[in-house]
mmCIF file of C-alpha atoms in Angstrom:
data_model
loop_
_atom_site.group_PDB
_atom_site.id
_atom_site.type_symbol
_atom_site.label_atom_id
_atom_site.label_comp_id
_atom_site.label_asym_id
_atom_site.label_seq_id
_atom_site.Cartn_x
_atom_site.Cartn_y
_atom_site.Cartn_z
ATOM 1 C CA UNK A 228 -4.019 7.325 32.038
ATOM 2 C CA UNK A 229 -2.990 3.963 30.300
ATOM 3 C CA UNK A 230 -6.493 2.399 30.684
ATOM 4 C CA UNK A 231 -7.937 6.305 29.268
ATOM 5 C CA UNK A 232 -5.548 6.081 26.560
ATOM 6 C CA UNK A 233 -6.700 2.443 25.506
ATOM 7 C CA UNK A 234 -10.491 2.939 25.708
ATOM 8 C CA UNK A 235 -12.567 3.402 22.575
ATOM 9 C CA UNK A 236 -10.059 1.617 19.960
ATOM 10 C CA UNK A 237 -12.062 -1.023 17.694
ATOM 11 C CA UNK A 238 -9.149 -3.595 18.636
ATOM 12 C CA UNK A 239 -8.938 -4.961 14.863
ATOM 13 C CA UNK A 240 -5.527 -6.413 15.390
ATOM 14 C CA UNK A 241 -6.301 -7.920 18.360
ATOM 15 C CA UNK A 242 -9.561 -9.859 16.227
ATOM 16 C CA UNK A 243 -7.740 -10.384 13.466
ATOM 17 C CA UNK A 244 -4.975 -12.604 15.344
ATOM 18 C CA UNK A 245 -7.829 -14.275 16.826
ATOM 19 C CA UNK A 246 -10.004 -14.730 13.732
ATOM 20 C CA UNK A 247 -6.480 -16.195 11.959
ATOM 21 C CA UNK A 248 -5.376 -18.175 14.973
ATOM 22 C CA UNK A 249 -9.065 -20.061 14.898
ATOM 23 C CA UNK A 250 -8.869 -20.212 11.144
ATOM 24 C CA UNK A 251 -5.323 -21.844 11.488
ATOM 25 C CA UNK A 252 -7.098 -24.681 13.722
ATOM 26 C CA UNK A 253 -5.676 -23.128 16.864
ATOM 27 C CA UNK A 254 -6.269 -25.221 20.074
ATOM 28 C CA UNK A 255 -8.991 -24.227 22.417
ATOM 29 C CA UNK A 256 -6.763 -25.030 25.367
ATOM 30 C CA UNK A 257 -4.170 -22.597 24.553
ATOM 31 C CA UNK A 258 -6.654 -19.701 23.376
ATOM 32 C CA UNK A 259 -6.717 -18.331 26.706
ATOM 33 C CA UNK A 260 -2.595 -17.358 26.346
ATOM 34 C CA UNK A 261 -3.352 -16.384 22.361
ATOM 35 C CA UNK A 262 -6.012 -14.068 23.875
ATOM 36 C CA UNK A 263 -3.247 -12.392 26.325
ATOM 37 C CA UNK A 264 -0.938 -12.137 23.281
ATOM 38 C CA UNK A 265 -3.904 -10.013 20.948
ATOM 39 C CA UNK A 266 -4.466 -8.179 24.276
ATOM 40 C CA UNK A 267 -0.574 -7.287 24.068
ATOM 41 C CA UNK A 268 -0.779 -6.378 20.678
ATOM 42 C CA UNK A 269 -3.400 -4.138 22.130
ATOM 43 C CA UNK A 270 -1.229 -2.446 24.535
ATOM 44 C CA UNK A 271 1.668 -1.849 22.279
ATOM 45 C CA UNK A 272 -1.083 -0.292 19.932
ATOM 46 C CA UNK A 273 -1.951 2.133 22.740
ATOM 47 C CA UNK A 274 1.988 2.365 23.408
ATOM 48 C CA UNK A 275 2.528 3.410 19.669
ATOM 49 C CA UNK A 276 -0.282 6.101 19.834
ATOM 50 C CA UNK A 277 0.615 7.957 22.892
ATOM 51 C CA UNK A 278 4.300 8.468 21.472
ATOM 52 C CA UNK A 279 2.675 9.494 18.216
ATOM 53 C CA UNK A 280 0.333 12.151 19.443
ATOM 54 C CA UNK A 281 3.181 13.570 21.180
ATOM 55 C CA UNK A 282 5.192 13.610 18.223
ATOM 56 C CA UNK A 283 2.335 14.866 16.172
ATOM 57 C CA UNK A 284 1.625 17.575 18.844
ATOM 58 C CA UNK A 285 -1.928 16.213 18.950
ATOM 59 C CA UNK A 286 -4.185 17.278 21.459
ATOM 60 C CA UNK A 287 -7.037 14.700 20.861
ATOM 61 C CA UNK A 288 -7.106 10.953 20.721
ATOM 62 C CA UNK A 289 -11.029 9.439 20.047
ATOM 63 C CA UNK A 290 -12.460 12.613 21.089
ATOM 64 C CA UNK A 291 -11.041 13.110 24.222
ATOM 65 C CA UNK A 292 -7.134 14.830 25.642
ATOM 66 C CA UNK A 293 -4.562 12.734 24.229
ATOM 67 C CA UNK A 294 -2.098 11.107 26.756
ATOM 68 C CA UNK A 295 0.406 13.690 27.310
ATOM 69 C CA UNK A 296 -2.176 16.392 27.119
ATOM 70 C CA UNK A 297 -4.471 14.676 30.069
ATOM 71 C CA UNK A 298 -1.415 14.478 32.055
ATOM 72 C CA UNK A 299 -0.417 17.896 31.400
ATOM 73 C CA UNK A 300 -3.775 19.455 32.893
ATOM 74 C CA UNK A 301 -3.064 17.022 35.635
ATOM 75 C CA UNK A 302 0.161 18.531 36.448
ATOM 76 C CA UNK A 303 -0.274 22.113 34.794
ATOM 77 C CA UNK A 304 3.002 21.428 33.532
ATOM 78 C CA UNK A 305 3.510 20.948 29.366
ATOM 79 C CA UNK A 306 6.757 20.013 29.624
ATOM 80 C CA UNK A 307 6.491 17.387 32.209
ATOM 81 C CA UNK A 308 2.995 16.484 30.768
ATOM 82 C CA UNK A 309 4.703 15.798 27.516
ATOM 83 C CA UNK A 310 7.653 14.023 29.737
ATOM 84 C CA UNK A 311 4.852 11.920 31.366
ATOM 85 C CA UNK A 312 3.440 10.888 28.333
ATOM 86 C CA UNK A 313 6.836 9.750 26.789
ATOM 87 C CA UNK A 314 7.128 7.703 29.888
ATOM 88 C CA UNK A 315 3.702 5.974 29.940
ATOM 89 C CA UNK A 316 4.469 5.215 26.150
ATOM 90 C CA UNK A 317 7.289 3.394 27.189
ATOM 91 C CA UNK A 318 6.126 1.648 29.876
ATOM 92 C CA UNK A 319 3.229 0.476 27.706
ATOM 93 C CA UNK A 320 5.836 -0.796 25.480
ATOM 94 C CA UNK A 321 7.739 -3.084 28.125
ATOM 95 C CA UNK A 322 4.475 -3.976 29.625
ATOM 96 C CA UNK A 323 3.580 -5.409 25.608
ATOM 97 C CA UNK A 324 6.839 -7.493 25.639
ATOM 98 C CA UNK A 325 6.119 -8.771 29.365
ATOM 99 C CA UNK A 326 2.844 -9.947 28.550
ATOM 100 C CA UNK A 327 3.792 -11.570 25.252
ATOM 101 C CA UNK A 328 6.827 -13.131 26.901
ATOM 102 C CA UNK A 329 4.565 -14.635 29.663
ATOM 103 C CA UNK A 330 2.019 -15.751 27.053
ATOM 104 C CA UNK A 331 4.457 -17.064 24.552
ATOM 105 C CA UNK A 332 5.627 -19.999 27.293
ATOM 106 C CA UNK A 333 2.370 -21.368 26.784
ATOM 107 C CA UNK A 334 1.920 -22.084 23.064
ATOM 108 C CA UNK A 335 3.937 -23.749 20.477
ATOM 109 C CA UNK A 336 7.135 -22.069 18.879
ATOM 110 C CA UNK A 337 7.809 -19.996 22.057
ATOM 111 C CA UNK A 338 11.181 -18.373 21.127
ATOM 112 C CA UNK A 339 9.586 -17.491 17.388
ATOM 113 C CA UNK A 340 6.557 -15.864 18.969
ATOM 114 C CA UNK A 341 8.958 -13.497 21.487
ATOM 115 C CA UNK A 342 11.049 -12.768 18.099
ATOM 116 C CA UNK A 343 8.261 -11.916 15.756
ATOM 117 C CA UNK A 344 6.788 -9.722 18.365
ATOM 118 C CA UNK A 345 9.923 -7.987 19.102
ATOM 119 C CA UNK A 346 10.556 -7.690 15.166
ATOM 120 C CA UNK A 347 7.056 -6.044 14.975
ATOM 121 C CA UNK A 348 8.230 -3.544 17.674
ATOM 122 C CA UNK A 349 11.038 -2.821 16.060
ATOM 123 C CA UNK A 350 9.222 -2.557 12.522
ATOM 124 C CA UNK A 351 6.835 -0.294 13.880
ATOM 125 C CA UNK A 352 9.525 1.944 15.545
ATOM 126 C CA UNK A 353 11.359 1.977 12.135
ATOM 127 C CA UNK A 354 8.575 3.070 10.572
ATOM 128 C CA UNK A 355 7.482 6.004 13.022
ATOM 129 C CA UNK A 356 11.100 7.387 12.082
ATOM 130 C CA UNK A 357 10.152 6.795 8.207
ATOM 131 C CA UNK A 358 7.430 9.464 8.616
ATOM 132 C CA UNK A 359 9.118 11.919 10.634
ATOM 133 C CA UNK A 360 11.524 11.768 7.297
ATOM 134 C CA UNK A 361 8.587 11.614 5.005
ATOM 135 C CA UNK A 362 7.974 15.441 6.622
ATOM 136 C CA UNK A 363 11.048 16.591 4.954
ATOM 137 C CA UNK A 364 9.889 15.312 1.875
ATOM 138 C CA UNK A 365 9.764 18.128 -0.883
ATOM 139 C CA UNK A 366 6.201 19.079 -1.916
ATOM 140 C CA UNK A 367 7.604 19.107 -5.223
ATOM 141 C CA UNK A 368 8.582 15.635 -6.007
ATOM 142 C CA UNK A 369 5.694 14.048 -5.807
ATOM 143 C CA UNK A 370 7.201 10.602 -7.008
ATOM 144 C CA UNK A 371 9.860 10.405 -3.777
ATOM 145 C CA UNK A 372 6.789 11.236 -1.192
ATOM 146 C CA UNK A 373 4.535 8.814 -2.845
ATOM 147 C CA UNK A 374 7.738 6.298 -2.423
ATOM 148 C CA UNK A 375 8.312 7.440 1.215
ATOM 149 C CA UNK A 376 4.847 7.230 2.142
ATOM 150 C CA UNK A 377 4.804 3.554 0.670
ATOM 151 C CA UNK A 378 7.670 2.775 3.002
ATOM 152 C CA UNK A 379 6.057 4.345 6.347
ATOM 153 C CA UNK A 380 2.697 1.906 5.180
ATOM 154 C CA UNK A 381 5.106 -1.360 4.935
ATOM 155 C CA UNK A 382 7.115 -0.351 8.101
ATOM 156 C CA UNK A 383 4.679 0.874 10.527
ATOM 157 C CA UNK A 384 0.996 0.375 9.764
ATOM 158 C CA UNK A 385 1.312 -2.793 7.753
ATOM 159 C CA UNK A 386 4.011 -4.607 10.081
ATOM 160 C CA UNK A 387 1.371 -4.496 12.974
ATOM 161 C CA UNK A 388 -2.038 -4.217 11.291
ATOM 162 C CA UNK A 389 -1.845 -7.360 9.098
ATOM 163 C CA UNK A 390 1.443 -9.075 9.233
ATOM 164 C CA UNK A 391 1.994 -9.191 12.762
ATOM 165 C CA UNK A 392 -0.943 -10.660 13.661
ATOM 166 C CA UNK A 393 -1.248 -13.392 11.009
ATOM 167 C CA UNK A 394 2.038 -14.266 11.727
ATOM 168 C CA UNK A 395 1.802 -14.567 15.663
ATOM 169 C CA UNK A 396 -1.583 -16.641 15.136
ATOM 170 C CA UNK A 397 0.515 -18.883 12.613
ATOM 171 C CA UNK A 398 2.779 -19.314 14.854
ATOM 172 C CA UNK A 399 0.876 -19.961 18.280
ATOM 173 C CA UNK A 400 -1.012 -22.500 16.310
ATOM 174 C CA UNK A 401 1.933 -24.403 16.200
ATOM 175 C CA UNK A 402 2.520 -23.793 12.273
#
């Protein structure tokens, strides 16, 4: 179900760090391991999306079951479908910070690459807690959910769309 759940994405963070990381004169002997770090970027994108289409209830992903619904019609079991899900969303998640940990002893400014990733993580979890508050958001004042919706942007979508990845390239290119 992980490689399902990962399948049809356009992997724009992933290029991105490796579009920046060539435009920041990164070294072709160390793109292999700057490669593994975009494909962990990758994984924790496929991490983030399995929790949130549980959370959102959402029984499609790219046109096809989401995680925890796939897994419930192979167990014929919601609740432990849903249980599976939030597992394999987690174990995604490690799997990111193993692969970026393993990657990261390769380049330049090893310890700053494990942190930034981390901080992205943690950004990105921040920001999935944001917009479960943004729900509760009155209708009504229309100023406060613009505001809140601003914050979920910075915290979640923008921490690992853009800054995340320009930031790990600067970094694995020894900046």
């Amino acid at each position: 179900q992980a490689t399902s759940s990962s399948e049809g994405g356009k992997r724009l963070r992933a290029l991105l760090m490796l579009a920046a990381y060539d435009a920041f004169d990164g070294h072709a002997d160390t793109r292999n391991a700057m490669l593994d770090v975009a494909c962990a970027l990758e994984v924790f994108q496929t991490a983030a999306l399995v929790h949130d289409d549980i959370i959102d209830e959402s029984d499609l992903r790219r046109g096809r079951p989401s995680a925890h619904r796939a897994l419930e019609q192979a167990v014929h079991s919601g609740a432990i479908g849903r249980g599976l899900g939030l597992m394999l969303g987690d174990i995604l998640a490690t799997a990111c910070i193993e692969i970026t940990r393993r990657s990261a002893s390769r380049l330049p400014n090893t310890d700053a690459l494990n942190e930034a990733f981390l901080t992205m993580q943690r950004e990105v979890e921040i920001g999935q807690v944001l917009d479960l508050a943004v729900e509760m958001t009155p209708l009504s004042n229309p100023e406060a959910l613009a505001n809140a919706s601003l914050n979920v942007f910075r915290w979640k979508t923008a921490s690992y769309t853009t800054i995340a990845p320009l930031l790990l390239a600067l970094l694995a290119a020894g900046e």
